[in-house]
Amino acid sequence: HPLMDWCLMGYYGYNIFSYGTRQDPAHLCAWSKQELGWVAPTPLTNSQKDVPLPEVNLNPVVYKVTGGGSGSQEYFLIENRNSNSASIFDHLDSDFSAYWPWFTFGQNQKDPGMLILHIDDAMGNNTNGSHYMVAVEDAGYDPATPWDGTSEFSEEWYPYETRISAPFSADDAGQSSFTPNTVPNSNWYGGGSGIWITNISGPGTTMTFDIGFGNAWPAIVSHAPAALDTMLMPSEVFLFSATAVDEDLDPTTYEWYEDGLLQQTGASNSYSFTAGTSGSSVDLMVVATDGSLADSLTWTIDVDLSTGVAGTTVPVAGPAISAAPNPFNPTVGLRVSVAEAGDLTVSVHDISGRRVAELARKHAEPGVHEFTWDGKEASGRSAPSGIYFVRANAGANTGEKAALAKIVLLR
């Protein structure tokens, strides 16, 4: 069945009852909600990183991905199906075998993650098995081996029966991407779509993913040191490294920046950093780019200044940020901890680094300082949904320090 356990009328209605388990029917799929007017899918038409995807069980958030040109009726709908949700839906499979007494009950918990529906409204019905109108892109199903012989016997007769791992997520091997090269792939029924959905996060109340049109985002998959806050001794030389993967195999260039100034660029994924002696922190950023799209991460490097007396050090004080609720709409509360007196600046930036709002610029005494961002830019315009960064700069006699916190605005 093209919808399996992932829509209320999947398996011709067995999902209504969750027979043999409990009364928690399958959630309506994104296409059904769209047809009923319950959701208005948000179009994704430009390449983006870290797109937030809250669970659809409790949030009316669905993305629509097209690429077939004007007038095309073929597209993908993307939703976050969280079987661990507080809602009453989507916890267990439909137990189709319960209607056949010689088969065993399934009672399997569904796998949480990103569900991708392949839609072609030009078809008009779902009777063509090689070209459905609405079908789940089954991340865990290999048509060549529909039954591996290891699960309940009923799956040999009904190989879709416990397709509970259809969603994509980083928790399942090989299911963190949906591209022209994966199985299943992101092609249209009649040819390539050029759609690359990569770096799909693990399941949760809010997932994230990258999407590229005609190009895949490079993704930094490992880095050393693993901790992004690093303490070095004065004049210490330390080798930093990062490894990126580009799923469409474009050559990757690594750019290394110290406090925003380019220091090294090329194919080398490592950088030798020499710590200073002043005690000031340094933001070391690596950018992995294919010439069009890029991924990045930043280490904050502190220098441990010895006083010359054994067992004693001069602390390098810096701010710390906490945010709640996160994700938020429309207001988020921020708590900035400052270790020593000095100038304090608190600002909000979008993912491109552009400052969208300044929340504070003042002298601050040691302690916790509270601020609120109302989700509006400095111009008064409401900021769009997306990922933002709160930056706190605290100046003291040991040099200026900075801290970053990621927040997610969901309209």
C-alpha angles and dihedrals in degrees: 000000000000094000099035112175094343105088135044093250095041113135088023094294105321088119090067091074107027082216116214094018120056140299101281107118124197117276118254108263121244093258092054091049090048092052091049091050092243094124134026105208115228111236118234109202104149132060109265139173129222095008106189116232115185119198111280092215090077103016129056093227120135127153125217118207120193133169107154096103130253115330095019115142094196120097146133127252116207125200138163110240108192114189088186091059124128088238121098095241136089101016101123140020123261097258093225089173091063088080090060110061095203090061125075124247116259105205089167121163112239120245113249121227147088114332116204120198121198109214131190108174090185090074098068095204143030101242100102106089093197095047114028127188092219123013139156115243094229108216094188102043127098110192090204092063108025092168122033094192094239102096134059117320094243090070090070088063097034106027092178093054098100100027087145095141097061095119122090120240141143089248091073120065112248094007102096095090139051109192142134087275102049131088107268095029134207096243123126118243089259101040148313123339100192089225118145117186107180144156091041108184129228118278122279146117088298122024128187134209142169122239128195131182111215090347137057124231115245109239126205102225101175139014140177130254091034093208112079092207107070130181119205134177119246111283091004115151114219131177116226121192141180133187122209132191123209109194095203089053098241114161111265124223121198119214119192122202132186110203090337097312117118111240105165138009133179143075094312112109094197134073131194111223125194115204118229128228102232097081094238116139121242128210108218111194128187120198120196109199138172090201093268110039128030146186125206145180134188133217120203107216120201126189120224105223112205118211091212091249113111113252097013131100137176107241118232101221122212140170127259127206133207125181132197137216097023119202091035144181124217105338134031127192118222129199116195117191116206121193099200140013119279146103115317128199122182120188141164122229134185123232091273090059095252113145108237100175141008114214102179143007110172148110109279131198121215113285141057120324120193127212138170130215115201095199093256130124123235089265091060093250116133111254114237124247114280147088120314135178127224112211123196119191117191121187121203140149090281093058135272117308130193137201131190132205126185118226130181123216114203115188 
